[in-house]
PDB file of C-alpha atoms and ligand atoms in Angstrom:
ATOM      1  CA  THR U   1     -19.864 -19.199  16.999  1.00 41.00           C
ATOM      2  CA  PRO U   2     -17.018 -16.730  16.204  1.00 50.00           C
ATOM      3  CA  SER U   3     -17.010 -13.958  18.040  1.00 62.00           C
ATOM      4  CA  SER U   4     -16.606 -10.377  17.206  1.00 66.00           C
ATOM      5  CA  VAL U   5     -15.749  -7.907  19.606  1.00 71.00           C
ATOM      6  CA  GLY U   6     -15.967  -3.987  18.602  1.00 72.00           C
ATOM      7  CA  PRO U   7     -16.919  -1.864  17.099  1.00 88.00           C
ATOM      8  CA  PHE U   8     -13.945   0.277  18.161  1.00 94.00           C
ATOM      9  CA  THR U   9     -13.697   3.851  16.932  1.00 95.00           C
ATOM     10  CA  VAL U  10     -10.540   4.697  15.142  1.00 97.00           C
ATOM     11  CA  VAL U  11      -9.802   8.280  14.457  1.00 96.00           C
ATOM     12  CA  LEU U  12      -7.759   9.218  11.901  1.00 97.00           C
ATOM     13  CA  LEU U  13      -5.353  12.565  12.753  1.00 96.00           C
ATOM     14  CA  GLY U  14      -2.860  14.535  10.786  1.00 97.00           C
ATOM     15  CA  ASP U  15      -2.025  17.597   8.624  1.00 96.00           C
ATOM     16  CA  ASN U  16      -4.457  17.902   5.707  1.00 95.00           C
ATOM     17  CA  GLY U  17      -2.121  16.501   2.797  1.00 97.00           C
ATOM     18  CA  VAL U  18      -0.471  14.025   4.680  1.00 98.00           C
ATOM     19  CA  GLY U  19      -2.481  10.913   3.561  1.00 98.00           C
ATOM     20  CA  LYS U  20      -5.364  10.029   5.503  1.00 97.00           C
ATOM     21  CA  SER U  21      -7.845   9.607   3.182  1.00 95.00           C
ATOM     22  CA  ALA U  22      -5.803   8.185   0.837  1.00 96.00           C
ATOM     23  CA  LEU U  23      -5.312   4.994   3.994  1.00 97.00           C
ATOM     24  CA  ALA U  24      -8.783   5.095   4.675  1.00 95.00           C
ATOM     25  CA  SER U  25     -10.033   4.267   1.369  1.00 92.00           C
ATOM     26  CA  ILE U  26      -7.531   1.443   1.354  1.00 93.00           C
ATOM     27  CA  PHE U  27      -9.728   0.578   4.739  1.00 93.00           C
ATOM     28  CA  ALA U  28     -12.917   0.835   2.890  1.00 89.00           C
ATOM     29  CA  GLY U  29     -12.110  -1.146   0.058  1.00 84.00           C
ATOM     30  CA  ALA U  30     -10.979  -3.973   1.877  1.00 63.00           C
ATOM     31  CA  SER U  31     -12.303  -6.869  -0.228  1.00 47.00           C
ATOM     32  CA  ASP U  32     -14.582 -10.166   1.347  1.00 46.00           C
ATOM     33  CA  SER U  33     -16.148  -7.844   3.677  1.00 52.00           C
ATOM     34  CA  MET U  34     -19.517  -5.728   3.522  1.00 56.00           C
ATOM     35  CA  GLY U  35     -18.027  -2.479   4.322  1.00 60.00           C
ATOM     36  CA  SER U  36     -20.362   0.809   4.676  1.00 66.00           C
ATOM     37  CA  GLU U  37     -19.839   4.109   4.572  1.00 67.00           C
ATOM     38  CA  CYS U  38     -21.552   7.161   5.348  1.00 67.00           C
ATOM     39  CA  GLU U  39     -20.481  11.021   5.255  1.00 64.00           C
ATOM     40  CA  LEU U  40     -20.633  13.130   8.334  1.00 62.00           C
ATOM     41  CA  TYR U  41     -19.845  16.815   9.220  1.00 58.00           C
ATOM     42  CA  GLY U  42     -18.112  17.014   5.947  1.00 61.00           C
ATOM     43  CA  GLY U  43     -15.650  14.065   6.815  1.00 68.00           C
ATOM     44  CA  GLU U  44     -16.069  10.220   6.178  1.00 88.00           C
ATOM     45  CA  VAL U  45     -17.112   7.284   8.229  1.00 91.00           C
ATOM     46  CA  PHE U  46     -16.202   3.665   7.693  1.00 92.00           C
ATOM     47  CA  GLU U  47     -16.862   0.346   8.871  1.00 91.00           C
ATOM     48  CA  GLN U  48     -15.530  -2.656   8.567  1.00 90.00           C
ATOM     49  CA  THR U  49     -15.169  -6.052  10.196  1.00 91.00           C
ATOM     50  CA  ILE U  50     -11.476  -7.833   9.674  1.00 90.00           C
ATOM     51  CA  THR U  51     -10.073 -11.076  11.265  1.00 93.00           C
ATOM     52  CA  VAL U  52      -6.874 -10.260  13.212  1.00 94.00           C
ATOM     53  CA  ASP U  53      -5.129 -13.240  14.583  1.00 95.00           C
ATOM     54  CA  GLY U  54      -8.297 -15.307  13.937  1.00 95.00           C
ATOM     55  CA  GLU U  55     -10.529 -12.824  15.777  1.00 93.00           C
ATOM     56  CA  ARG U  56     -13.234 -10.684  14.154  1.00 93.00           C
ATOM     57  CA  ALA U  57     -13.209  -6.658  15.128  1.00 93.00           C
ATOM     58  CA  THR U  58     -15.527  -4.008  13.702  1.00 93.00           C
ATOM     59  CA  VAL U  59     -13.958  -0.919  13.370  1.00 94.00           C
ATOM     60  CA  THR U  60     -15.448   2.315  13.019  1.00 94.00           C
ATOM     61  CA  LEU U  61     -12.662   4.368  11.168  1.00 95.00           C
ATOM     62  CA  LEU U  62     -13.170   8.262  11.270  1.00 94.00           C
ATOM     63  CA  ASP U  63     -11.888  10.441   8.970  1.00 94.00           C
ATOM     64  CA  MET U  64     -12.734  13.908   9.581  1.00 90.00           C
ATOM     65  CA  TRP U  65     -10.136  15.824  10.823  1.00 91.00           C
ATOM     66  CA  ASP U  66      -9.209  19.158   9.838  1.00 86.00           C
ATOM     67  CA  SER U  67      -6.417  20.841  10.610  1.00 83.00           C
ATOM     68  CA  GLN U  68      -6.968  24.060   9.212  1.00 83.00           C
ATOM     69  CA  ASP U  69      -9.866  24.056  11.539  1.00 81.00           C
ATOM     70  CA  GLU U  70      -8.503  24.875  14.933  1.00 69.00           C
ATOM     71  CA  ASP U  71     -10.646  24.428  18.200  1.00 70.00           C
ATOM     72  CA  SER U  72     -13.877  23.441  16.424  1.00 80.00           C
ATOM     73  CA  TRP U  73     -16.284  21.532  17.437  1.00 82.00           C
ATOM     74  CA  THR U  74     -15.621  18.683  15.260  1.00 80.00           C
ATOM     75  CA  GLN U  75     -11.891  18.467  16.346  1.00 85.00           C
ATOM     76  CA  GLU U  76     -13.378  18.268  20.115  1.00 85.00           C
ATOM     77  CA  ARG U  77     -15.333  15.601  18.938  1.00 83.00           C
ATOM     78  CA  CYS U  78     -12.861  13.757  17.362  1.00 86.00           C
ATOM     79  CA  LEU U  79     -10.566  14.042  20.406  1.00 89.00           C
ATOM     80  CA  LYS U  80     -12.939  12.770  23.007  1.00 89.00           C
ATOM     81  CA  THR U  81     -14.636   9.474  20.526  1.00 89.00           C
ATOM     82  CA  GLY U  82     -12.166   7.707  19.879  1.00 94.00           C
ATOM     83  CA  ASP U  83     -11.315   4.589  20.872  1.00 95.00           C
ATOM     84  CA  ALA U  84      -7.748   4.656  19.415  1.00 96.00           C
ATOM     85  CA  PHE U  85      -5.700   7.167  17.230  1.00 97.00           C
ATOM     86  CA  ILE U  86      -4.001   6.982  14.167  1.00 98.00           C
ATOM     87  CA  ILE U  87      -1.433  10.245  13.734  1.00 98.00           C
ATOM     88  CA  VAL U  88      -0.345  10.557  10.367  1.00 98.00           C
ATOM     89  CA  TYR U  89       2.357  12.489   8.708  1.00 98.00           C
ATOM     90  CA  ALA U  90       3.962  12.750   5.710  1.00 98.00           C
ATOM     91  CA  ILE U  91       7.942  11.658   5.617  1.00 98.00           C
ATOM     92  CA  THR U  92       8.484  14.040   2.974  1.00 98.00           C
ATOM     93  CA  ASP U  93       7.139  17.023   5.176  1.00 98.00           C
ATOM     94  CA  ARG U  94       8.900  17.883   8.110  1.00 98.00           C
ATOM     95  CA  SER U  95       5.948  20.762   9.621  1.00 98.00           C
ATOM     96  CA  SER U  96       3.478  17.778   9.283  1.00 98.00           C
ATOM     97  CA  PHE U  97       5.956  15.600  11.659  1.00 98.00           C
ATOM     98  CA  LEU U  98       6.110  18.685  14.251  1.00 97.00           C
ATOM     99  CA  ARG U  99       2.081  18.794  14.071  1.00 96.00           C
ATOM    100  CA  ALA U 100       2.044  15.214  14.617  1.00 97.00           C
ATOM    101  CA  SER U 101       3.878  15.708  18.229  1.00 96.00           C
ATOM    102  CA  ASP U 102       1.516  18.775  18.507  1.00 94.00           C
ATOM    103  CA  LEU U 103      -1.237  16.301  18.507  1.00 94.00           C
ATOM    104  CA  ARG U 104      -0.169  13.602  20.421  1.00 94.00           C
ATOM    105  CA  ILE U 105       0.118  16.378  23.187  1.00 92.00           C
ATOM    106  CA  LYS U 106      -2.949  17.642  22.496  1.00 90.00           C
ATOM    107  CA  LEU U 107      -4.833  13.913  23.100  1.00 91.00           C
ATOM    108  CA  ARG U 108      -2.318  13.462  25.873  1.00 87.00           C
ATOM    109  CA  ARG U 109      -4.272  16.721  27.593  1.00 87.00           C
ATOM    110  CA  GLU U 110      -7.895  15.993  26.439  1.00 85.00           C
ATOM    111  CA  ARG U 111      -7.275  12.411  27.940  1.00 80.00           C
ATOM    112  CA  GLU U 112      -5.239  12.320  31.188  1.00 72.00           C
ATOM    113  CA  ALA U 113      -4.056   9.330  32.672  1.00 70.00           C
ATOM    114  CA  ASP U 114      -5.641   7.469  29.914  1.00 76.00           C
ATOM    115  CA  ARG U 115      -3.425   4.376  27.826  1.00 84.00           C
ATOM    116  CA  THR U 116      -5.705   5.012  24.356  1.00 92.00           C
ATOM    117  CA  PRO U 117      -4.040   3.310  21.845  1.00 94.00           C
ATOM    118  CA  ILE U 118      -1.771   5.464  19.406  1.00 95.00           C
ATOM    119  CA  ILE U 119       0.220   4.776  16.412  1.00 97.00           C
ATOM    120  CA  LEU U 120       1.925   7.576  15.227  1.00 98.00           C
ATOM    121  CA  VAL U 121       2.231   6.878  11.051  1.00 98.00           C
ATOM    122  CA  GLY U 122       4.915   8.164   8.846  1.00 98.00           C
ATOM    123  CA  ASN U 123       3.064   7.985   5.257  1.00 98.00           C
ATOM    124  CA  LYS U 124       4.324   8.075   1.694  1.00 98.00           C
ATOM    125  CA  CYS U 125       7.637   6.153   2.410  1.00 98.00           C
ATOM    126  CA  ASP U 126       7.830   5.321  -1.630  1.00 98.00           C
ATOM    127  CA  LEU U 127       8.883   9.110  -2.033  1.00 98.00           C
ATOM    128  CA  VAL U 128      12.185   8.135  -0.930  1.00 97.00           C
ATOM    129  CA  ARG U 129      14.032  11.258  -2.683  1.00 97.00           C
ATOM    130  CA  CYS U 130      12.018  13.791  -0.925  1.00 98.00           C
ATOM    131  CA  ARG U 131      12.621  11.992   2.641  1.00 98.00           C
ATOM    132  CA  GLU U 132      12.528  15.059   5.380  1.00 98.00           C
ATOM    133  CA  VAL U 133      11.925  12.613   8.307  1.00 98.00           C
ATOM    134  CA  SER U 134      14.348   9.713   9.063  1.00 98.00           C
ATOM    135  CA  ILE U 135      12.620   6.556  10.193  1.00 98.00           C
ATOM    136  CA  SER U 136      14.807   6.556  12.981  1.00 98.00           C
ATOM    137  CA  GLU U 137      13.705  10.188  14.136  1.00 98.00           C
ATOM    138  CA  GLY U 138       9.896   9.040  13.634  1.00 98.00           C
ATOM    139  CA  ARG U 139      11.134   5.904  15.974  1.00 98.00           C
ATOM    140  CA  ALA U 140      12.653   8.479  18.930  1.00 98.00           C
ATOM    141  CA  SER U 141       9.436  10.611  18.777  1.00 97.00           C
ATOM    142  CA  ALA U 142       6.752   7.656  18.777  1.00 97.00           C
ATOM    143  CA  ALA U 143       9.142   6.297  21.353  1.00 96.00           C
ATOM    144  CA  VAL U 144       9.136  10.074  23.819  1.00 94.00           C
ATOM    145  CA  PHE U 145       5.668   9.829  23.208  1.00 90.00           C
ATOM    146  CA  ASP U 146       5.016   5.817  24.143  1.00 89.00           C
ATOM    147  CA  CYS U 147       3.205   4.921  21.084  1.00 93.00           C
ATOM    148  CA  LYS U 148       3.478   2.880  18.233  1.00 96.00           C
ATOM    149  CA  PHE U 149       5.553   4.001  14.946  1.00 98.00           C
ATOM    150  CA  ILE U 150       4.611   1.872  11.616  1.00 98.00           C
ATOM    151  CA  GLU U 151       6.156   3.781   7.992  1.00 98.00           C
ATOM    152  CA  THR U 152       3.071   3.060   5.420  1.00 98.00           C
ATOM    153  CA  SER U 153       2.725   4.366   1.986  1.00 98.00           C
ATOM    154  CA  ALA U 154      -1.144   4.771   0.678  1.00 97.00           C
ATOM    155  CA  ALA U 155      -0.131   4.937  -2.951  1.00 97.00           C
ATOM    156  CA  MET U 156       1.820   1.485  -3.055  1.00 97.00           C
ATOM    157  CA  GLN U 157      -0.138  -0.106  -0.605  1.00 96.00           C
ATOM    158  CA  HIS U 158       2.592  -0.810   1.768  1.00 98.00           C
ATOM    159  CA  ASN U 159       1.768  -1.689   5.531  1.00 98.00           C
ATOM    160  CA  VAL U 160      -1.375  -0.113   5.382  1.00 97.00           C
ATOM    161  CA  TRP U 161      -3.031  -3.223   6.793  1.00 96.00           C
ATOM    162  CA  PRO U 162      -0.176  -4.358   9.391  1.00 97.00           C
ATOM    163  CA  LEU U 163      -0.964  -0.488  10.536  1.00 98.00           C
ATOM    164  CA  PHE U 164      -4.977  -1.413  11.385  1.00 97.00           C
ATOM    165  CA  GLU U 165      -3.994  -4.468  12.529  1.00 96.00           C
ATOM    166  CA  GLY U 166      -1.472  -3.231  14.978  1.00 96.00           C
ATOM    167  CA  ILE U 167      -4.433  -0.834  16.253  1.00 96.00           C
ATOM    168  CA  ILE U 168      -6.629  -3.851  16.916  1.00 95.00           C
ATOM    169  CA  ARG U 169      -4.279  -5.705  18.637  1.00 95.00           C
ATOM    170  CA  GLN U 170      -3.304  -2.590  20.801  1.00 94.00           C
ATOM    171  CA  LEU U 171      -7.281  -2.008  21.616  1.00 94.00           C
ATOM    172  CA  ARG U 172      -7.595  -6.099  22.293  1.00 92.00           C
ATOM    173  CA  LEU U 173      -4.688  -5.183  25.014  1.00 91.00           C
ATOM    174  CA  ARG U 174      -6.380  -2.843  26.210  1.00 87.00           C
ATOM    175  CA  ARG U 175      -9.546  -4.515  26.597  1.00 85.00           C
ATOM    176  CA  ASP U 176      -7.402  -7.741  28.356  1.00 84.00           C
ATOM    177  CA  SER U 177      -5.832  -5.603  30.864  1.00 81.00           C
ATOM    178  CA  LEU U 178      -9.317  -4.161  32.191  1.00 71.00           C
TER     179      LEU U 178
HETATM  180  P1  GDP N 201      -5.646  13.996   3.623  1.00 50.74           P
HETATM  181  O1  GDP N 201      -5.991  15.706   3.587  1.00 50.74           O
HETATM  182  O2  GDP N 201      -4.756  13.089   4.759  1.00 50.74           O
HETATM  183  O3  GDP N 201      -6.679  13.356   3.782  1.00 50.74           O
HETATM  184  O4  GDP N 201      -4.241  13.298   2.676  1.00 50.74           O
HETATM  185  P2  GDP N 201      -5.306  12.589   1.140  1.00 50.74           P
HETATM  186  O5  GDP N 201      -5.293  11.385   1.163  1.00 50.74           O
HETATM  187  O6  GDP N 201      -6.030  13.569   0.308  1.00 50.74           O
HETATM  188  O7  GDP N 201      -3.482  12.629   0.503  1.00 50.74           O
HETATM  189  C1  GDP N 201      -3.073  14.007  -0.011  1.00 50.74           C
HETATM  190  C2  GDP N 201      -2.237  13.910  -1.536  1.00 50.74           C
HETATM  191  O8  GDP N 201      -0.902  13.232  -1.214  1.00 50.74           O
HETATM  192  C3  GDP N 201      -2.833  13.281  -2.224  1.00 50.74           C
HETATM  193  O9  GDP N 201      -2.391  13.502  -3.943  1.00 50.74           O
HETATM  194  C4  GDP N 201      -2.963  11.455  -2.412  1.00 50.74           C
HETATM  195  O10 GDP N 201      -2.640  11.068  -3.734  1.00 50.74           O
HETATM  196  C5  GDP N 201      -1.099  11.847  -2.032  1.00 50.74           C
HETATM  197  N1  GDP N 201      -0.528  10.761  -1.482  1.00 50.74           N
HETATM  198  C6  GDP N 201      -1.535  10.111  -0.167  1.00 50.74           C
HETATM  199  N2  GDP N 201      -0.668   8.993   0.290  1.00 50.74           N
HETATM  200  C7  GDP N 201       0.217   8.773  -0.440  1.00 50.74           C
HETATM  201  C8  GDP N 201       1.530   7.837  -0.460  1.00 50.74           C
HETATM  202  O11 GDP N 201       1.537   7.508   0.083  1.00 50.74           O
HETATM  203  N3  GDP N 201       2.316   8.356  -1.197  1.00 50.74           N
HETATM  204  C9  GDP N 201       2.263   9.090  -2.138  1.00 50.74           C
HETATM  205  N4  GDP N 201       3.293   9.257  -3.514  1.00 50.74           N
HETATM  206  N5  GDP N 201       1.462  10.047  -2.236  1.00 50.74           N
HETATM  207  C10 GDP N 201       0.765   9.853  -1.382  1.00 50.74           C
HETATM  208 MG1   MG N 202      -8.512  14.065   3.343  1.00 50.74          MG
END
């Protein structure tokens, strides 16, 4: 029988407007699986079982981060409950990129000496002419903060599944090293 691991809780973080919900809805709309979703605390929770490298994994994706809502209970919960984090910025918005660094620092503070998988995501890479953050800046920031990096376009559905597959691979690596 094919084994299934998880559920892993994966939390979307990042400024309002960077495309978190657009990424989540692609995740939620994955065909050939029976995903479920529900609303919770003004955000949304999506569950999917997907096969990566021949192994099934169940992921609960939380899209409830509100960057305007500093120090709220929900923010605290988000930072504490994730098994992995997706920190999103928009390549068209430098301030969202700077905020992504702040979030990385916040996470590290919250979860000291923790090897929680984190992916830094530069979304909206289809908007080439409005680009404010280069790929190399994104990559360099991820290197400084010791996390993975990928550029995506939720609008073009570019690199969105590689993003979710990448986080599942990282979660497995971490599990296998425990
Ligand atoms: P959230 O606040 O982080 O959840 O951001 P949303 O998912 O609500 O997206 C904010 C706006 O950006 C919406 O108008 C989306 O249609 C748009 N958007 C999201 N992702 C992309 C993308 O990859 N490319 C483009 N061009 N627009 C996007
Ligand atoms: Mg949203």
